[in-house]
PDB file of C-alpha atoms and ligand atoms in Angstrom:
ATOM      1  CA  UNK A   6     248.095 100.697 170.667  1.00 61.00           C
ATOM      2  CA  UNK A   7     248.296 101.917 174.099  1.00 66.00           C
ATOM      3  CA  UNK A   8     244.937 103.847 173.798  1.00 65.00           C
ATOM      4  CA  UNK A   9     242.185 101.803 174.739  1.00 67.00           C
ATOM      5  CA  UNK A  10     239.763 100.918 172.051  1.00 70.00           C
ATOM      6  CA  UNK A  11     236.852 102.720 173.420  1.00 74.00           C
ATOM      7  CA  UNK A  12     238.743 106.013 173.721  1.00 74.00           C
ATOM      8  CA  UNK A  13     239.856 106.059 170.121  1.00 83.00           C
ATOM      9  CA  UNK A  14     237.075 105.701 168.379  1.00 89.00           C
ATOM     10  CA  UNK A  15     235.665 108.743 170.263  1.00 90.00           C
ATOM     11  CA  UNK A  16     238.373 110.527 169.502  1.00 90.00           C
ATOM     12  CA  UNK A  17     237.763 109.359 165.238  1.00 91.00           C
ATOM     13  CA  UNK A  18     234.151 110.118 165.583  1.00 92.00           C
ATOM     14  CA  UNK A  19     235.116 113.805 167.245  1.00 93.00           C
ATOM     15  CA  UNK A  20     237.751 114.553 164.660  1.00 94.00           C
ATOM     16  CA  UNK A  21     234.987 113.575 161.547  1.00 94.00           C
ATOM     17  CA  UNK A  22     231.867 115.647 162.957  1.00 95.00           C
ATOM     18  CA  UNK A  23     234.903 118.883 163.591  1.00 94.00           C
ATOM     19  CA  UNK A  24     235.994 118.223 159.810  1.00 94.00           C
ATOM     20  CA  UNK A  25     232.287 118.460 158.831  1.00 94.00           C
ATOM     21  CA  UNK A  26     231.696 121.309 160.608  1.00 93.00           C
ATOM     22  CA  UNK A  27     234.881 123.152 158.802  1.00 93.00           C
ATOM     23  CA  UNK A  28     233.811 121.614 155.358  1.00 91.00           C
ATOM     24  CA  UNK A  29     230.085 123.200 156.007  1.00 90.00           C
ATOM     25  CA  UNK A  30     231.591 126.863 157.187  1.00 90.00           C
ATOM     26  CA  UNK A  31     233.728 126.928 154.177  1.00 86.00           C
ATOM     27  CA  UNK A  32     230.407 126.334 151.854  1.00 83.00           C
ATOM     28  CA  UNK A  33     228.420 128.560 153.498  1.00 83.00           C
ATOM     29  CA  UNK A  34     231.760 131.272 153.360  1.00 82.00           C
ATOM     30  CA  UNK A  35     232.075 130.490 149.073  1.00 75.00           C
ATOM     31  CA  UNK A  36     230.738 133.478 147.051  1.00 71.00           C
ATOM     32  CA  UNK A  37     227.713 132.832 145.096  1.00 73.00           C
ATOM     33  CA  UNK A  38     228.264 132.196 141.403  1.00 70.00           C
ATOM     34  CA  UNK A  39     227.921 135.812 139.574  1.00 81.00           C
ATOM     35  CA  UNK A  40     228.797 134.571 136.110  1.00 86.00           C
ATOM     36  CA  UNK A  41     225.963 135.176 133.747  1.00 90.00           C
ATOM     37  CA  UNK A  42     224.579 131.688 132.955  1.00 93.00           C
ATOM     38  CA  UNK A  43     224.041 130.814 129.266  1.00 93.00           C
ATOM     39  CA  UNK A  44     220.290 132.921 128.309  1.00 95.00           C
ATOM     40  CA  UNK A  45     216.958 130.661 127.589  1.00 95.00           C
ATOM     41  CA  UNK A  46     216.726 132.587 124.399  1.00 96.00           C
ATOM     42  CA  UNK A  47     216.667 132.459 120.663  1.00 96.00           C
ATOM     43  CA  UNK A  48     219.999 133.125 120.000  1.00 94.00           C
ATOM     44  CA  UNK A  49     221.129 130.168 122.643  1.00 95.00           C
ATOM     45  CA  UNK A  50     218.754 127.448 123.035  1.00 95.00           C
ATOM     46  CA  UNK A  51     220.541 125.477 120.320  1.00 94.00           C
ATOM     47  CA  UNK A  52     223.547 125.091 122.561  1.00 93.00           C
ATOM     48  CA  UNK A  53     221.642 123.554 125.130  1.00 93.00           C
ATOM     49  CA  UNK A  54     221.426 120.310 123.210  1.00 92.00           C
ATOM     50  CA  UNK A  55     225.435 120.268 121.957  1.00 90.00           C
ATOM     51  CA  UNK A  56     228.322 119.012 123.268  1.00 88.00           C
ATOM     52  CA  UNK A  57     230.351 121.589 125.721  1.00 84.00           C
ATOM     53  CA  UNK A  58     233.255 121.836 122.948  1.00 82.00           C
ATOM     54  CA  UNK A  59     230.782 121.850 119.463  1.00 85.00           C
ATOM     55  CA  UNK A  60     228.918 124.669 121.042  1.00 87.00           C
ATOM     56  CA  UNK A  61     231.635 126.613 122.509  1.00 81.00           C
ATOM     57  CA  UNK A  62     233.371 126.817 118.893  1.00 82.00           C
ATOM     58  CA  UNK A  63     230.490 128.630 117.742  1.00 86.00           C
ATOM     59  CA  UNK A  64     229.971 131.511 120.881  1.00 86.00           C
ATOM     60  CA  UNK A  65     232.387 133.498 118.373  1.00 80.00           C
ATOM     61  CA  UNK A  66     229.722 133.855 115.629  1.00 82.00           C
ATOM     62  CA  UNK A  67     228.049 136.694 117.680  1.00 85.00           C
ATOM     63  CA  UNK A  68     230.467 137.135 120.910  1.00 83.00           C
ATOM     64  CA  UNK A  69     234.272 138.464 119.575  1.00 71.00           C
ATOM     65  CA  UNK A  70     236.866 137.589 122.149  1.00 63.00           C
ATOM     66  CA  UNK A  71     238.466 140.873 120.475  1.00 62.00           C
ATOM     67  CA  UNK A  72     237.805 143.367 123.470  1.00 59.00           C
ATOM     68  CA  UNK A  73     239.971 141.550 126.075  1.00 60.00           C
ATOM     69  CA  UNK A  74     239.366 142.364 129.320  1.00 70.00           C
ATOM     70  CA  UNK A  75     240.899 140.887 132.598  1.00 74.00           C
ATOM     71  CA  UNK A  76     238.635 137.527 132.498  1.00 75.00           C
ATOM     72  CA  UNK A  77     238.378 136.673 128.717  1.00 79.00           C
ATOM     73  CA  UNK A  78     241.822 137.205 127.437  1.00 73.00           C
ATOM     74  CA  UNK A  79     242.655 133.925 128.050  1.00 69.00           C
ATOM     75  CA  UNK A  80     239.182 132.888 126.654  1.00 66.00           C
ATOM     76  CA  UNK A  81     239.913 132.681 122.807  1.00 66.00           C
ATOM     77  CA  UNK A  82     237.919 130.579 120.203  1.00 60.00           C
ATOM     78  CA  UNK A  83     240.255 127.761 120.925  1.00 61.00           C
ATOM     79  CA  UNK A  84     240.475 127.165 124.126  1.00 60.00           C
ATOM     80  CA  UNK A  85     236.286 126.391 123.627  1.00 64.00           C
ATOM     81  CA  UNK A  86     235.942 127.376 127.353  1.00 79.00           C
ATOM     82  CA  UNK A  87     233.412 130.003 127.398  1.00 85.00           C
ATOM     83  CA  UNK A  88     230.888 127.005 129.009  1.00 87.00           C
ATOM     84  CA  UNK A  89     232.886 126.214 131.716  1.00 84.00           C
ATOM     85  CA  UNK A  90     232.243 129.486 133.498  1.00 85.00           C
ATOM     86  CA  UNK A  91     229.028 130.270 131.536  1.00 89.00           C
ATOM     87  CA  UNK A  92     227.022 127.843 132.877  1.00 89.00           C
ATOM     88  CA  UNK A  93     223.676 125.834 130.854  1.00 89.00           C
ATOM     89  CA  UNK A  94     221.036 125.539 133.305  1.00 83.00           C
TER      90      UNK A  94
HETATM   91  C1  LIG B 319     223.383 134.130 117.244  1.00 83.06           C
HETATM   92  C2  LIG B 319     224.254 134.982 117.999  1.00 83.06           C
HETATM   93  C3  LIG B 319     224.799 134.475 119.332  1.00 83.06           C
HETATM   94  C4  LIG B 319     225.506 133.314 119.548  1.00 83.06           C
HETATM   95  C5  LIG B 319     225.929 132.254 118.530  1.00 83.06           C
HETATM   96  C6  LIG B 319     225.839 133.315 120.971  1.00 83.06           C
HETATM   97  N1  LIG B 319     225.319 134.420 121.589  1.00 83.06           N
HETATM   98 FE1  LIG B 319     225.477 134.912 123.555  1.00 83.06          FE
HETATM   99  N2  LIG B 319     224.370 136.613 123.261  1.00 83.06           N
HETATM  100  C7  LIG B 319     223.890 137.044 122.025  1.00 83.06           C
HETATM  101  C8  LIG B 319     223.197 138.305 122.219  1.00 83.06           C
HETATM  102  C9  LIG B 319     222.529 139.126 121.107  1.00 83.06           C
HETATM  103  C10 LIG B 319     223.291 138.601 123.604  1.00 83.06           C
HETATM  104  C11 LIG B 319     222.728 139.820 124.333  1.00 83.06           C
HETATM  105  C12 LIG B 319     221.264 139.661 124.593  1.00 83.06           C
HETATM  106  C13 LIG B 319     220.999 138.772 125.757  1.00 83.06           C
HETATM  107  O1  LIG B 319     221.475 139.067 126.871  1.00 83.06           O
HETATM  108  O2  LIG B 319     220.304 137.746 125.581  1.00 83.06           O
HETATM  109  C14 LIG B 319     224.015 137.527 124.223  1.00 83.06           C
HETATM  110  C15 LIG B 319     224.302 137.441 125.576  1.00 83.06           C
HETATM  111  C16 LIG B 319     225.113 136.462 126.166  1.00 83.06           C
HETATM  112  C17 LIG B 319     225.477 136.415 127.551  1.00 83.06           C
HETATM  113  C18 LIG B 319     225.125 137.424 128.607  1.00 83.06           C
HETATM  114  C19 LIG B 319     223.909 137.014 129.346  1.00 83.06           C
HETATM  115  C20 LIG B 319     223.684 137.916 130.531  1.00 83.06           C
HETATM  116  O3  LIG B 319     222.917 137.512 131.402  1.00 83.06           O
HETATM  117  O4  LIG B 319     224.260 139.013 130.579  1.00 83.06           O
HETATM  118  C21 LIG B 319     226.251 135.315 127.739  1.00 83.06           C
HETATM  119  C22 LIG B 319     226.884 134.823 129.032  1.00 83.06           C
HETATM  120  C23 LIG B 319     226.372 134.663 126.461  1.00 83.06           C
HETATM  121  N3  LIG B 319     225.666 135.376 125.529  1.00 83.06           N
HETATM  122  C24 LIG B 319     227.113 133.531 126.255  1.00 83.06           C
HETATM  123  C25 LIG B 319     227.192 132.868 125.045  1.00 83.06           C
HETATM  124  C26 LIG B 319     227.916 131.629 124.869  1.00 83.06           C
HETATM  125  C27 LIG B 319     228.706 130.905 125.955  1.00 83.06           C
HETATM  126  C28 LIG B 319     227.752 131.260 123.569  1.00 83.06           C
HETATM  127  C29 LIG B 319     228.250 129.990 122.890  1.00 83.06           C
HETATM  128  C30 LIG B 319     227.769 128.728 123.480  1.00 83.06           C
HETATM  129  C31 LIG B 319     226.937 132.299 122.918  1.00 83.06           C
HETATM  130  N4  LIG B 319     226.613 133.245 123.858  1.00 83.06           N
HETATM  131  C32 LIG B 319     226.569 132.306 121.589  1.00 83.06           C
HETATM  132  C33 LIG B 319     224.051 136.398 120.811  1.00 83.06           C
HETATM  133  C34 LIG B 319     224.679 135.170 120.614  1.00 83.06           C
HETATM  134  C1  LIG B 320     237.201 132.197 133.296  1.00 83.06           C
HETATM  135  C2  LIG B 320     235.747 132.268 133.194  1.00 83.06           C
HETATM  136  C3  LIG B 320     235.141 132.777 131.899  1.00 83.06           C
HETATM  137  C4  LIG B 320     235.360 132.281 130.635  1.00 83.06           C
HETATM  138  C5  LIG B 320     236.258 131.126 130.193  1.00 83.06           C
HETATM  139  C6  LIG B 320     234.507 133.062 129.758  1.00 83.06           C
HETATM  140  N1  LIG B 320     233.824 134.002 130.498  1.00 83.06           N
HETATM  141 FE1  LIG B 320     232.462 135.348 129.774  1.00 83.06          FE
HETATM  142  N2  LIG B 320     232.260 136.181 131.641  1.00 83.06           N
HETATM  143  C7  LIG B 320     232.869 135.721 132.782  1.00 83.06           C
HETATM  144  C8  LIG B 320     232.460 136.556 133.899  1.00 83.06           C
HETATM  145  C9  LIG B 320     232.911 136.381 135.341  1.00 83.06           C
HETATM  146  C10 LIG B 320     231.598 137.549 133.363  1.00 83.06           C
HETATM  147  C11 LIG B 320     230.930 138.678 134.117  1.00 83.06           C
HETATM  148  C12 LIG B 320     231.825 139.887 133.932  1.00 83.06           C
HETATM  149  C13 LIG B 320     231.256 141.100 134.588  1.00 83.06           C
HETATM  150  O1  LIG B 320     230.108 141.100 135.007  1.00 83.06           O
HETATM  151  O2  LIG B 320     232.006 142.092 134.611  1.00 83.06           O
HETATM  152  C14 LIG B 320     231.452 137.267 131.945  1.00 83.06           C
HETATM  153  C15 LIG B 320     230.656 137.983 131.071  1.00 83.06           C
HETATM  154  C16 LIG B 320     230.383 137.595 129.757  1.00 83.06           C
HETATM  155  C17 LIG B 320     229.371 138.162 128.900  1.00 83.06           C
HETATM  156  C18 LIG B 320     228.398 139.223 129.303  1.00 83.06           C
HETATM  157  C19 LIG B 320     229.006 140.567 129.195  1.00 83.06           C
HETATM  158  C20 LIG B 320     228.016 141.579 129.685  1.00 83.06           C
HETATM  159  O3  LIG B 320     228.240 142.749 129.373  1.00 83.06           O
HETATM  160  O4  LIG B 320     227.033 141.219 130.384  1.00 83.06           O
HETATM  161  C21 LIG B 320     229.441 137.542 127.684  1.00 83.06           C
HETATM  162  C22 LIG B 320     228.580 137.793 126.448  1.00 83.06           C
HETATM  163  C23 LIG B 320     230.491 136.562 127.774  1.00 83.06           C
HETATM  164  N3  LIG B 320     231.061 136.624 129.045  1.00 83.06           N
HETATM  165  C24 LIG B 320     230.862 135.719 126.748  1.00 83.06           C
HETATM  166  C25 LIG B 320     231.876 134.784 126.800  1.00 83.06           C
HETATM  167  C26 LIG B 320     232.321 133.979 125.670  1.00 83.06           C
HETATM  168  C27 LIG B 320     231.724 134.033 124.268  1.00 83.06           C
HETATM  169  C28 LIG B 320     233.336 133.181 126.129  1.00 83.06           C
HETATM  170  C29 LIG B 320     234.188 132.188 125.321  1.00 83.06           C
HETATM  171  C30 LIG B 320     234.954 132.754 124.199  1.00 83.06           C
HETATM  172  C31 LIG B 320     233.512 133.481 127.552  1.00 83.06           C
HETATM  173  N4  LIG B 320     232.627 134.462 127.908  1.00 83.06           N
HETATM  174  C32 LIG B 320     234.429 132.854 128.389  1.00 83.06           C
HETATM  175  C33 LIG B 320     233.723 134.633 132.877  1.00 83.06           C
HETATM  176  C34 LIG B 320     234.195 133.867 131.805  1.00 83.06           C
END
């Protein structure tokens, strides 16, 4: 290594706070989530307790998948994915 010790760890330590910096503007730039969580209500509390996939079979009981627009056409019964964006908490 021709660059003294010294000078190259400065340079590491420089490069690691600049990469923080970026990875902190990008978090602060990410949209806020705007998918409607999963209600506190009578109709949902029981999925709160299930596993992702049992209770994501059974979203279709009340919410068809029939009306496809843009975001839930790839949604169907079987892909079980409707907790993945509608978040439980
Ligand atoms: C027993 C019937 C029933 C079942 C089963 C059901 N829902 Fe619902 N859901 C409703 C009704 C009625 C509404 C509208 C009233 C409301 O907003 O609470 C609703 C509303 C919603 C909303 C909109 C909330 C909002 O803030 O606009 C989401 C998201 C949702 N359900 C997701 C789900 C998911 C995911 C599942 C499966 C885990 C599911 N629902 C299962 C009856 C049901
Ligand atoms: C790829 C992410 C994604 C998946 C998967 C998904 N949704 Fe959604 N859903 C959204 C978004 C985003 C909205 C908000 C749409 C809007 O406000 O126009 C929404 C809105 C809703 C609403 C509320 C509609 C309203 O008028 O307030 C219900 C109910 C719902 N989804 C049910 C489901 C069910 C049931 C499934 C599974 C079959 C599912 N979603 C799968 C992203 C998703």
């Amino acid at each position: 290594m021709s660059i003294p010790k010294k000078k190259n760890t400065l340079f590491i330590n420089l490069a690691f706070a600049g990469s923080l910096i970026a990875l902190l503007l990008f978090l602060l730039k990410a949209p806020e989530i705007t998918t409607p969580k999963l209600p506190h209500d009578e109709d949902h509390n029981r999925f709160f307790s299930m596993k992702k996939k049992t209770a994501g079979k059974l979203c279709v009981e009340c919410h068809t998948t029939e009306e496809t627009d843009e975001i839930h056409k790839d949604a169907t019964p079987n892909t079980n994915r409707c907790l993945f964006c509608h978040r439980r908490d």
